[in-house]
Amino acid sequence: MHSVFIDEIDAQTYAEHVARAGSTIIIPAGATEQHGPHMPLGVDAMLSRSIAGAVAEKTGALVAPALSYGYKSQPRSGGGNHRIGTTSLGGNSLSQMVDDVVASFIAQGFENVVILNGHFENYQFIYEGLDNAVARSRASGSSARAVLLSYWDFVDEDTLSKVFPDGFLGWDIEHGGILETSLMLLLHPTLVNMDRVIDHPPAQLTTYDVFPEDPSRTPPSGCLSSAKGATAERGELLFTTVTTQVADALKSELLLGDITLEVN
């Protein structure tokens, strides 16, 4: 019995996993970014790591340390890169970090690399680094494959209707809102202070960006919608749906079979 997180296991146990048929490593990706006055800066990485851990238990994968710095927060999705606490990488830096890390895992012998993204702005830059690393490894004779996904894409309509009984207003205003806060209440409840939630209307976002960023275009809270309706019970609905759907997708795509690890 052992952890699925590689920073919690010894090198020999790790090597035994790498040598297995269908060996798979999941890399959580997040950001260091403000999430309003009621949640910590590390929400994106915390959630992607927790989801990755549950998926790993269902698929026989291991989980790498999270990539905890992400691409620049943007007003139309994360409140803006100008906000205090948001500490970002440029696109080239993020892509190169992904390239280096993925290439190293493939060189060590992993057959499959999965990046589980938890920060909206990361996606295309992770795509670039992942694509380059896999293409270079395949040109050198490797048969390694990779999957890139964002966890919110696995929240189905039925779950959304239960989590948002008054109607879902859209992913673009969910930064610091009910979805992330509910998941944090389930997974990291001591890090959430619901007494500090600022209840305000959803942000009215433009269909374009302006430079330099204008702080007045998004709510002063740093959140794009209110988290007032967040609960751990809603977090459980989201977590169960996402982890089940992601695990099923990986089993199908990577032919992992029905593997469940016992962990302590």
PDB file of C-alpha atoms in Angstrom:
ATOM      1  CA  MET A   1       0.000   0.000   0.000  1.00  0.00           C
ATOM      2  CA  HIS A   2       1.376   3.400  -0.976  1.00  0.00           C
ATOM      3  CA  SER A   3       0.465   6.858  -2.153  1.00  0.00           C
ATOM      4  CA  VAL A   4      -0.294   7.661  -5.806  1.00  0.00           C
ATOM      5  CA  PHE A   5       1.685  10.909  -5.443  1.00  0.00           C
ATOM      6  CA  ILE A   6       5.281  10.476  -6.574  1.00  0.00           C
ATOM      7  CA  ASP A   7       6.629  13.011  -4.097  1.00  0.00           C
ATOM      8  CA  GLU A   8       5.347  10.723  -1.328  1.00  0.00           C
ATOM      9  CA  ILE A   9       6.879   7.419  -2.521  1.00  0.00           C
ATOM     10  CA  ASP A  10      10.419   6.065  -2.746  1.00  0.00           C
ATOM     11  CA  ALA A  11      12.429   5.700  -5.939  1.00  0.00           C
ATOM     12  CA  GLN A  12      12.208   1.888  -6.055  1.00  0.00           C
ATOM     13  CA  THR A  13       8.411   1.871  -5.829  1.00  0.00           C
ATOM     14  CA  TYR A  14       8.334   4.603  -8.447  1.00  0.00           C
ATOM     15  CA  ALA A  15      10.580   2.586 -10.783  1.00  0.00           C
ATOM     16  CA  GLU A  16       8.332  -0.453 -10.430  1.00  0.00           C
ATOM     17  CA  HIS A  17       5.377   1.620 -11.611  1.00  0.00           C
ATOM     18  CA  VAL A  18       7.292   3.053 -14.547  1.00  0.00           C
ATOM     19  CA  ALA A  19       8.171  -0.476 -15.674  1.00  0.00           C
ATOM     20  CA  ARG A  20       4.547  -1.650 -15.727  1.00  0.00           C
ATOM     21  CA  ALA A  21       2.648  -2.071 -18.979  1.00  0.00           C
ATOM     22  CA  GLY A  22       0.559   1.016 -19.598  1.00  0.00           C
ATOM     23  CA  SER A  23       2.509   3.103 -17.090  1.00  0.00           C
ATOM     24  CA  THR A  24       0.840   6.488 -16.754  1.00  0.00           C
ATOM     25  CA  ILE A  25       1.771   9.730 -15.007  1.00  0.00           C
ATOM     26  CA  ILE A  26      -0.771  12.508 -14.412  1.00  0.00           C
ATOM     27  CA  ILE A  27       0.598  16.050 -14.103  1.00  0.00           C
ATOM     28  CA  PRO A  28      -1.807  18.471 -12.400  1.00  0.00           C
ATOM     29  CA  ALA A  29      -1.530  22.043 -13.679  1.00  0.00           C
ATOM     30  CA  GLY A  30      -2.811  25.110 -11.894  1.00  0.00           C
ATOM     31  CA  ALA A  31      -1.761  28.638 -11.034  1.00  0.00           C
ATOM     32  CA  THR A  32      -0.914  30.953  -8.174  1.00  0.00           C
ATOM     33  CA  GLU A  33      -3.783  33.382  -8.453  1.00  0.00           C
ATOM     34  CA  GLN A  34      -6.199  35.348  -6.296  1.00  0.00           C
ATOM     35  CA  HIS A  35      -9.607  33.758  -5.804  1.00  0.00           C
ATOM     36  CA  GLY A  36     -11.296  36.516  -3.859  1.00  0.00           C
ATOM     37  CA  PRO A  37     -11.223  37.130  -0.094  1.00  0.00           C
ATOM     38  CA  HIS A  38     -12.678  33.734   0.833  1.00  0.00           C
ATOM     39  CA  MET A  39     -10.170  31.309  -0.754  1.00  0.00           C
ATOM     40  CA  PRO A  40      -6.374  30.886  -0.995  1.00  0.00           C
ATOM     41  CA  LEU A  41      -4.081  31.645  -3.918  1.00  0.00           C
ATOM     42  CA  GLY A  42      -3.426  27.982  -4.650  1.00  0.00           C
ATOM     43  CA  VAL A  43      -6.976  26.900  -5.540  1.00  0.00           C
ATOM     44  CA  ASP A  44      -6.270  25.852  -9.139  1.00  0.00           C
ATOM     45  CA  ALA A  45      -3.320  23.625  -8.293  1.00  0.00           C
ATOM     46  CA  MET A  46      -5.026  22.200  -5.183  1.00  0.00           C
ATOM     47  CA  LEU A  47      -8.127  21.176  -7.102  1.00  0.00           C
ATOM     48  CA  SER A  48      -6.264  19.702 -10.075  1.00  0.00           C
ATOM     49  CA  ARG A  49      -4.006  17.729  -7.701  1.00  0.00           C
ATOM     50  CA  SER A  50      -6.947  16.326  -5.714  1.00  0.00           C
ATOM     51  CA  ILE A  51      -8.847  15.377  -8.861  1.00  0.00           C
ATOM     52  CA  ALA A  52      -5.701  13.805 -10.339  1.00  0.00           C
ATOM     53  CA  GLY A  53      -5.232  11.759  -7.178  1.00  0.00           C
ATOM     54  CA  ALA A  54      -8.740  10.314  -7.339  1.00  0.00           C
ATOM     55  CA  VAL A  55      -8.366   9.569 -11.049  1.00  0.00           C
ATOM     56  CA  ALA A  56      -5.025   7.866 -10.413  1.00  0.00           C
ATOM     57  CA  GLU A  57      -6.615   5.564  -7.858  1.00  0.00           C
ATOM     58  CA  LYS A  58      -9.186   4.513 -10.462  1.00  0.00           C
ATOM     59  CA  THR A  59      -6.708   3.985 -13.308  1.00  0.00           C
ATOM     60  CA  GLY A  60      -3.463   2.742 -11.760  1.00  0.00           C
ATOM     61  CA  ALA A  61      -1.636   5.965 -12.631  1.00  0.00           C
ATOM     62  CA  LEU A  62       0.774   8.034 -10.563  1.00  0.00           C
ATOM     63  CA  VAL A  63       0.525  11.768  -9.940  1.00  0.00           C
ATOM     64  CA  ALA A  64       3.397  14.215 -10.381  1.00  0.00           C
ATOM     65  CA  PRO A  65       3.834  17.386  -8.309  1.00  0.00           C
ATOM     66  CA  ALA A  66       1.522  20.098  -9.596  1.00  0.00           C
ATOM     67  CA  LEU A  67       2.680  22.819 -11.952  1.00  0.00           C
ATOM     68  CA  SER A  68       1.690  25.642  -9.625  1.00  0.00           C
ATOM     69  CA  TYR A  69       2.431  28.706 -11.735  1.00  0.00           C
ATOM     70  CA  GLY A  70       0.190  29.338 -14.720  1.00  0.00           C
ATOM     71  CA  TYR A  71      -0.254  31.682 -17.646  1.00  0.00           C
ATOM     72  CA  LYS A  72      -1.474  35.229 -17.031  1.00  0.00           C
ATOM     73  CA  SER A  73      -4.887  35.601 -15.463  1.00  0.00           C
ATOM     74  CA  GLN A  74      -7.192  37.544 -17.782  1.00  0.00           C
ATOM     75  CA  PRO A  75     -10.091  39.853 -16.880  1.00  0.00           C
ATOM     76  CA  ARG A  76     -12.586  37.844 -18.947  1.00  0.00           C
ATOM     77  CA  SER A  77     -11.779  34.562 -17.180  1.00  0.00           C
ATOM     78  CA  GLY A  78      -9.763  35.091 -14.009  1.00  0.00           C
ATOM     79  CA  GLY A  79     -10.064  38.645 -12.811  1.00  0.00           C
ATOM     80  CA  GLY A  80      -6.854  39.950 -14.382  1.00  0.00           C
ATOM     81  CA  ASN A  81      -3.106  39.588 -14.114  1.00  0.00           C
ATOM     82  CA  HIS A  82      -2.834  42.955 -12.348  1.00  0.00           C
ATOM     83  CA  ARG A  83      -4.449  41.652  -9.154  1.00  0.00           C
ATOM     84  CA  ILE A  84      -2.345  41.261  -6.033  1.00  0.00           C
ATOM     85  CA  GLY A  85      -1.387  37.651  -5.348  1.00  0.00           C
ATOM     86  CA  THR A  86      -1.552  36.571  -8.985  1.00  0.00           C
ATOM     87  CA  THR A  87       1.958  35.431  -9.940  1.00  0.00           C
ATOM     88  CA  SER A  88       2.237  34.253 -13.523  1.00  0.00           C
ATOM     89  CA  LEU A  89       4.459  32.740 -16.181  1.00  0.00           C
ATOM     90  CA  GLY A  90       4.731  34.003 -19.737  1.00  0.00           C
ATOM     91  CA  GLY A  91       3.521  31.712 -22.494  1.00  0.00           C
ATOM     92  CA  ASN A  92       6.998  30.666 -23.629  1.00  0.00           C
ATOM     93  CA  SER A  93       8.052  29.828 -20.074  1.00  0.00           C
ATOM     94  CA  LEU A  94       4.987  27.689 -19.417  1.00  0.00           C
ATOM     95  CA  SER A  95       5.310  25.839 -22.730  1.00  0.00           C
ATOM     96  CA  GLN A  96       8.998  25.167 -22.171  1.00  0.00           C
ATOM     97  CA  MET A  97       8.431  23.957 -18.604  1.00  0.00           C
ATOM     98  CA  VAL A  98       5.786  21.518 -19.847  1.00  0.00           C
ATOM     99  CA  ASP A  99       8.084  20.382 -22.665  1.00  0.00           C
ATOM    100  CA  ASP A 100      10.957  19.716 -20.247  1.00  0.00           C
ATOM    101  CA  VAL A 101       8.867  17.917 -17.625  1.00  0.00           C
ATOM    102  CA  VAL A 102       6.968  15.748 -20.114  1.00  0.00           C
ATOM    103  CA  ALA A 103      10.146  14.860 -22.016  1.00  0.00           C
ATOM    104  CA  SER A 104      11.753  13.763 -18.748  1.00  0.00           C
ATOM    105  CA  PHE A 105       8.855  11.494 -17.784  1.00  0.00           C
ATOM    106  CA  ILE A 106       8.838   9.927 -21.254  1.00  0.00           C
ATOM    107  CA  ALA A 107      12.611   9.424 -21.130  1.00  0.00           C
ATOM    108  CA  GLN A 108      12.214   7.633 -17.793  1.00  0.00           C
ATOM    109  CA  GLY A 109       9.875   5.150 -19.461  1.00  0.00           C
ATOM    110  CA  PHE A 110       6.296   6.263 -18.937  1.00  0.00           C
ATOM    111  CA  GLU A 111       4.078   5.096 -21.784  1.00  0.00           C
ATOM    112  CA  ASN A 112       1.404   7.711 -21.139  1.00  0.00           C
ATOM    113  CA  VAL A 113       1.530  11.283 -19.870  1.00  0.00           C
ATOM    114  CA  VAL A 114      -1.660  13.095 -18.864  1.00  0.00           C
ATOM    115  CA  ILE A 115      -1.867  16.787 -17.994  1.00  0.00           C
ATOM    116  CA  LEU A 116      -4.923  17.641 -15.936  1.00  0.00           C
ATOM    117  CA  ASN A 117      -5.422  21.385 -16.212  1.00  0.00           C
ATOM    118  CA  GLY A 118      -7.112  23.492 -13.546  1.00  0.00           C
ATOM    119  CA  HIS A 119      -6.438  27.031 -14.831  1.00  0.00           C
ATOM    120  CA  PHE A 120      -8.326  28.203 -17.907  1.00  0.00           C
ATOM    121  CA  GLU A 121      -5.603  30.402 -19.386  1.00  0.00           C
ATOM    122  CA  ASN A 122      -3.023  27.591 -19.366  1.00  0.00           C
ATOM    123  CA  TYR A 123      -4.519  25.386 -22.019  1.00  0.00           C
ATOM    124  CA  GLN A 124      -2.971  26.478 -25.317  1.00  0.00           C
ATOM    125  CA  PHE A 125       0.499  26.981 -23.852  1.00  0.00           C
ATOM    126  CA  ILE A 126       0.408  23.535 -22.251  1.00  0.00           C
ATOM    127  CA  TYR A 127      -0.764  22.206 -25.618  1.00  0.00           C
ATOM    128  CA  GLU A 128       2.325  23.670 -27.288  1.00  0.00           C
ATOM    129  CA  GLY A 129       4.783  22.187 -24.807  1.00  0.00           C
ATOM    130  CA  LEU A 130       3.066  18.810 -24.730  1.00  0.00           C
ATOM    131  CA  ASP A 131       2.851  18.566 -28.505  1.00  0.00           C
ATOM    132  CA  ASN A 132       6.538  19.405 -28.915  1.00  0.00           C
ATOM    133  CA  ALA A 133       7.696  16.922 -26.273  1.00  0.00           C
ATOM    134  CA  VAL A 134       5.639  14.037 -27.665  1.00  0.00           C
ATOM    135  CA  ALA A 135       6.574  14.769 -31.276  1.00  0.00           C
ATOM    136  CA  ARG A 136      10.284  14.850 -30.431  1.00  0.00           C
ATOM    137  CA  SER A 137      10.079  11.619 -28.441  1.00  0.00           C
ATOM    138  CA  ARG A 138       8.204   9.822 -31.211  1.00  0.00           C
ATOM    139  CA  ALA A 139      10.780  10.956 -33.746  1.00  0.00           C
ATOM    140  CA  SER A 140      13.369   9.257 -31.541  1.00  0.00           C
ATOM    141  CA  GLY A 141      11.496   5.950 -31.571  1.00  0.00           C
ATOM    142  CA  SER A 142       9.300   6.284 -28.469  1.00  0.00           C
ATOM    143  CA  SER A 143       5.701   5.064 -28.596  1.00  0.00           C
ATOM    144  CA  ALA A 144       4.612   7.357 -25.748  1.00  0.00           C
ATOM    145  CA  ARG A 145       1.231   9.074 -25.923  1.00  0.00           C
ATOM    146  CA  ALA A 146      -0.242  12.015 -24.067  1.00  0.00           C
ATOM    147  CA  VAL A 147      -3.631  13.449 -23.136  1.00  0.00           C
ATOM    148  CA  LEU A 148      -4.435  17.054 -22.216  1.00  0.00           C
ATOM    149  CA  LEU A 149      -7.702  17.901 -20.483  1.00  0.00           C
ATOM    150  CA  SER A 150      -9.340  20.534 -18.295  1.00  0.00           C
ATOM    151  CA  TYR A 151     -11.445  19.051 -15.517  1.00  0.00           C
ATOM    152  CA  TRP A 152     -14.480  21.323 -15.968  1.00  0.00           C
ATOM    153  CA  ASP A 153     -15.053  19.953 -19.472  1.00  0.00           C
ATOM    154  CA  PHE A 154     -16.250  16.736 -17.799  1.00  0.00           C
ATOM    155  CA  VAL A 155     -19.084  18.356 -15.840  1.00  0.00           C
ATOM    156  CA  ASP A 156     -22.237  17.156 -17.599  1.00  0.00           C
ATOM    157  CA  GLU A 157     -25.561  18.948 -17.958  1.00  0.00           C
ATOM    158  CA  ASP A 158     -27.272  16.831 -15.320  1.00  0.00           C
ATOM    159  CA  THR A 159     -24.654  17.740 -12.719  1.00  0.00           C
ATOM    160  CA  LEU A 160     -24.804  21.412 -13.700  1.00  0.00           C
ATOM    161  CA  SER A 161     -28.576  21.432 -13.199  1.00  0.00           C
ATOM    162  CA  LYS A 162     -28.124  20.072  -9.663  1.00  0.00           C
ATOM    163  CA  VAL A 163     -25.278  22.402  -8.709  1.00  0.00           C
ATOM    164  CA  PHE A 164     -26.975  25.450 -10.262  1.00  0.00           C
ATOM    165  CA  PRO A 165     -30.716  24.857  -9.734  1.00  0.00           C
ATOM    166  CA  ASP A 166     -31.499  28.466 -10.686  1.00  0.00           C
ATOM    167  CA  GLY A 167     -29.664  28.081 -13.984  1.00  0.00           C
ATOM    168  CA  PHE A 168     -26.006  27.999 -14.989  1.00  0.00           C
ATOM    169  CA  LEU A 169     -24.781  31.377 -16.209  1.00  0.00           C
ATOM    170  CA  GLY A 170     -21.635  30.153 -17.975  1.00  0.00           C
ATOM    171  CA  TRP A 171     -18.067  29.043 -17.384  1.00  0.00           C
ATOM    172  CA  ASP A 172     -16.609  32.457 -18.154  1.00  0.00           C
ATOM    173  CA  ILE A 173     -17.858  33.899 -14.846  1.00  0.00           C
ATOM    174  CA  GLU A 174     -17.082  30.915 -12.610  1.00  0.00           C
ATOM    175  CA  HIS A 175     -13.733  32.246 -11.347  1.00  0.00           C
ATOM    176  CA  GLY A 176     -13.979  32.169  -7.539  1.00  0.00           C
ATOM    177  CA  GLY A 177     -17.644  31.256  -7.811  1.00  0.00           C
ATOM    178  CA  ILE A 178     -19.846  28.348  -6.817  1.00  0.00           C
ATOM    179  CA  LEU A 179     -18.003  25.619  -8.710  1.00  0.00           C
ATOM    180  CA  GLU A 180     -14.483  26.206  -7.371  1.00  0.00           C
ATOM    181  CA  THR A 181     -15.716  27.143  -3.904  1.00  0.00           C
ATOM    182  CA  SER A 182     -17.896  24.032  -3.623  1.00  0.00           C
ATOM    183  CA  LEU A 183     -14.988  21.804  -4.621  1.00  0.00           C
ATOM    184  CA  MET A 184     -12.754  23.536  -2.081  1.00  0.00           C
ATOM    185  CA  LEU A 185     -15.399  23.125   0.643  1.00  0.00           C
ATOM    186  CA  LEU A 186     -15.343  19.401  -0.085  1.00  0.00           C
ATOM    187  CA  LEU A 187     -11.596  18.899  -0.522  1.00  0.00           C
ATOM    188  CA  HIS A 188      -9.969  21.661   1.558  1.00  0.00           C
ATOM    189  CA  PRO A 189     -12.698  23.019   3.861  1.00  0.00           C
ATOM    190  CA  THR A 190     -10.336  24.598   6.388  1.00  0.00           C
ATOM    191  CA  LEU A 191      -8.984  26.892   3.662  1.00  0.00           C
ATOM    192  CA  VAL A 192     -12.373  28.414   2.799  1.00  0.00           C
ATOM    193  CA  ASN A 193     -14.024  31.211   4.797  1.00  0.00           C
ATOM    194  CA  MET A 194     -17.620  31.545   3.636  1.00  0.00           C
ATOM    195  CA  ASP A 195     -18.106  34.519   5.975  1.00  0.00           C
ATOM    196  CA  ARG A 196     -15.863  36.486   3.608  1.00  0.00           C
ATOM    197  CA  VAL A 197     -17.795  35.707   0.429  1.00  0.00           C
ATOM    198  CA  ILE A 198     -18.879  38.919  -1.268  1.00  0.00           C
ATOM    199  CA  ASP A 199     -22.335  38.473  -2.752  1.00  0.00           C
ATOM    200  CA  HIS A 200     -22.471  40.503  -5.951  1.00  0.00           C
ATOM    201  CA  PRO A 201     -24.043  40.114  -9.400  1.00  0.00           C
ATOM    202  CA  PRO A 202     -22.115  38.278 -12.134  1.00  0.00           C
ATOM    203  CA  ALA A 203     -19.505  40.375 -13.896  1.00  0.00           C
ATOM    204  CA  GLN A 204     -20.630  42.070 -17.083  1.00  0.00           C
ATOM    205  CA  LEU A 205     -17.796  41.093 -19.414  1.00  0.00           C
ATOM    206  CA  THR A 206     -16.973  42.604 -22.778  1.00  0.00           C
ATOM    207  CA  THR A 207     -16.386  40.463 -25.867  1.00  0.00           C
ATOM    208  CA  TYR A 208     -12.882  41.910 -26.264  1.00  0.00           C
ATOM    209  CA  ASP A 209      -9.764  42.752 -24.249  1.00  0.00           C
ATOM    210  CA  VAL A 210      -8.116  46.122 -23.639  1.00  0.00           C
ATOM    211  CA  PHE A 211      -4.526  46.940 -22.705  1.00  0.00           C
ATOM    212  CA  PRO A 212      -3.418  47.963 -20.180  1.00  0.00           C
ATOM    213  CA  GLU A 213      -5.934  46.046 -18.103  1.00  0.00           C
ATOM    214  CA  ASP A 214      -8.668  48.169 -16.554  1.00  0.00           C
ATOM    215  CA  PRO A 215      -9.393  47.036 -12.951  1.00  0.00           C
ATOM    216  CA  SER A 216     -12.827  48.690 -13.034  1.00  0.00           C
ATOM    217  CA  ARG A 217     -14.077  46.202 -15.631  1.00  0.00           C
ATOM    218  CA  THR A 218     -14.277  43.318 -13.129  1.00  0.00           C
ATOM    219  CA  PRO A 219     -15.705  43.198  -9.576  1.00  0.00           C
ATOM    220  CA  PRO A 220     -13.401  44.497  -6.815  1.00  0.00           C
ATOM    221  CA  SER A 221     -13.692  41.111  -5.063  1.00  0.00           C
ATOM    222  CA  GLY A 222     -11.586  39.470  -7.777  1.00  0.00           C
ATOM    223  CA  CYS A 223     -14.378  36.929  -8.321  1.00  0.00           C
ATOM    224  CA  LEU A 224     -16.489  37.005 -11.465  1.00  0.00           C
ATOM    225  CA  SER A 225     -19.608  35.721  -9.720  1.00  0.00           C
ATOM    226  CA  SER A 226     -20.842  35.152  -6.191  1.00  0.00           C
ATOM    227  CA  ALA A 227     -19.919  31.977  -4.311  1.00  0.00           C
ATOM    228  CA  LYS A 228     -22.813  32.402  -1.877  1.00  0.00           C
ATOM    229  CA  GLY A 229     -24.527  29.181  -2.971  1.00  0.00           C
ATOM    230  CA  ALA A 230     -21.423  26.994  -2.648  1.00  0.00           C
ATOM    231  CA  THR A 231     -21.655  23.872  -0.471  1.00  0.00           C
ATOM    232  CA  ALA A 232     -19.591  20.763   0.117  1.00  0.00           C
ATOM    233  CA  GLU A 233     -22.568  18.707  -1.091  1.00  0.00           C
ATOM    234  CA  ARG A 234     -22.437  20.461  -4.443  1.00  0.00           C
ATOM    235  CA  GLY A 235     -18.687  19.918  -4.438  1.00  0.00           C
ATOM    236  CA  GLU A 236     -19.289  16.187  -3.979  1.00  0.00           C
ATOM    237  CA  LEU A 237     -21.565  16.115  -7.027  1.00  0.00           C
ATOM    238  CA  LEU A 238     -18.934  17.888  -9.112  1.00  0.00           C
ATOM    239  CA  PHE A 239     -16.043  15.794  -7.819  1.00  0.00           C
ATOM    240  CA  THR A 240     -17.794  12.467  -8.381  1.00  0.00           C
ATOM    241  CA  THR A 241     -18.825  13.388 -11.907  1.00  0.00           C
ATOM    242  CA  VAL A 242     -15.429  14.749 -12.924  1.00  0.00           C
ATOM    243  CA  THR A 243     -13.285  11.979 -11.474  1.00  0.00           C
ATOM    244  CA  THR A 244     -15.507   9.240 -12.878  1.00  0.00           C
ATOM    245  CA  GLN A 245     -15.716  10.788 -16.333  1.00  0.00           C
ATOM    246  CA  VAL A 246     -12.004  11.582 -16.554  1.00  0.00           C
ATOM    247  CA  ALA A 247     -11.031   8.088 -15.387  1.00  0.00           C
ATOM    248  CA  ASP A 248     -13.379   6.502 -17.939  1.00  0.00           C
ATOM    249  CA  ALA A 249     -11.966   8.672 -20.723  1.00  0.00           C
ATOM    250  CA  LEU A 250      -8.384   7.746 -19.867  1.00  0.00           C
ATOM    251  CA  LYS A 251      -9.186   4.038 -19.602  1.00  0.00           C
ATOM    252  CA  SER A 252     -10.746   4.161 -23.045  1.00  0.00           C
ATOM    253  CA  GLU A 253      -8.184   6.394 -24.740  1.00  0.00           C
ATOM    254  CA  LEU A 254      -5.065   4.836 -23.248  1.00  0.00           C
ATOM    255  CA  LEU A 255      -6.384   1.251 -22.952  1.00  0.00           C
ATOM    256  CA  LEU A 256      -5.643   1.183 -19.226  1.00  0.00           C
ATOM    257  CA  GLY A 257      -8.238  -1.412 -18.371  1.00  0.00           C
ATOM    258  CA  ASP A 258     -10.078  -1.472 -15.046  1.00  0.00           C
ATOM    259  CA  ILE A 259      -7.252  -0.927 -12.551  1.00  0.00           C
ATOM    260  CA  THR A 260      -7.798   0.306  -9.019  1.00  0.00           C
ATOM    261  CA  LEU A 261      -4.928   0.937  -6.616  1.00  0.00           C
ATOM    262  CA  GLU A 262      -5.167   0.485  -2.888  1.00  0.00           C
ATOM    263  CA  VAL A 263      -3.540   3.479  -1.260  1.00  0.00           C
ATOM    264  CA  ASN A 264      -2.967   4.669   2.256  1.00  0.00           C
TER     265      ASN A 264
END
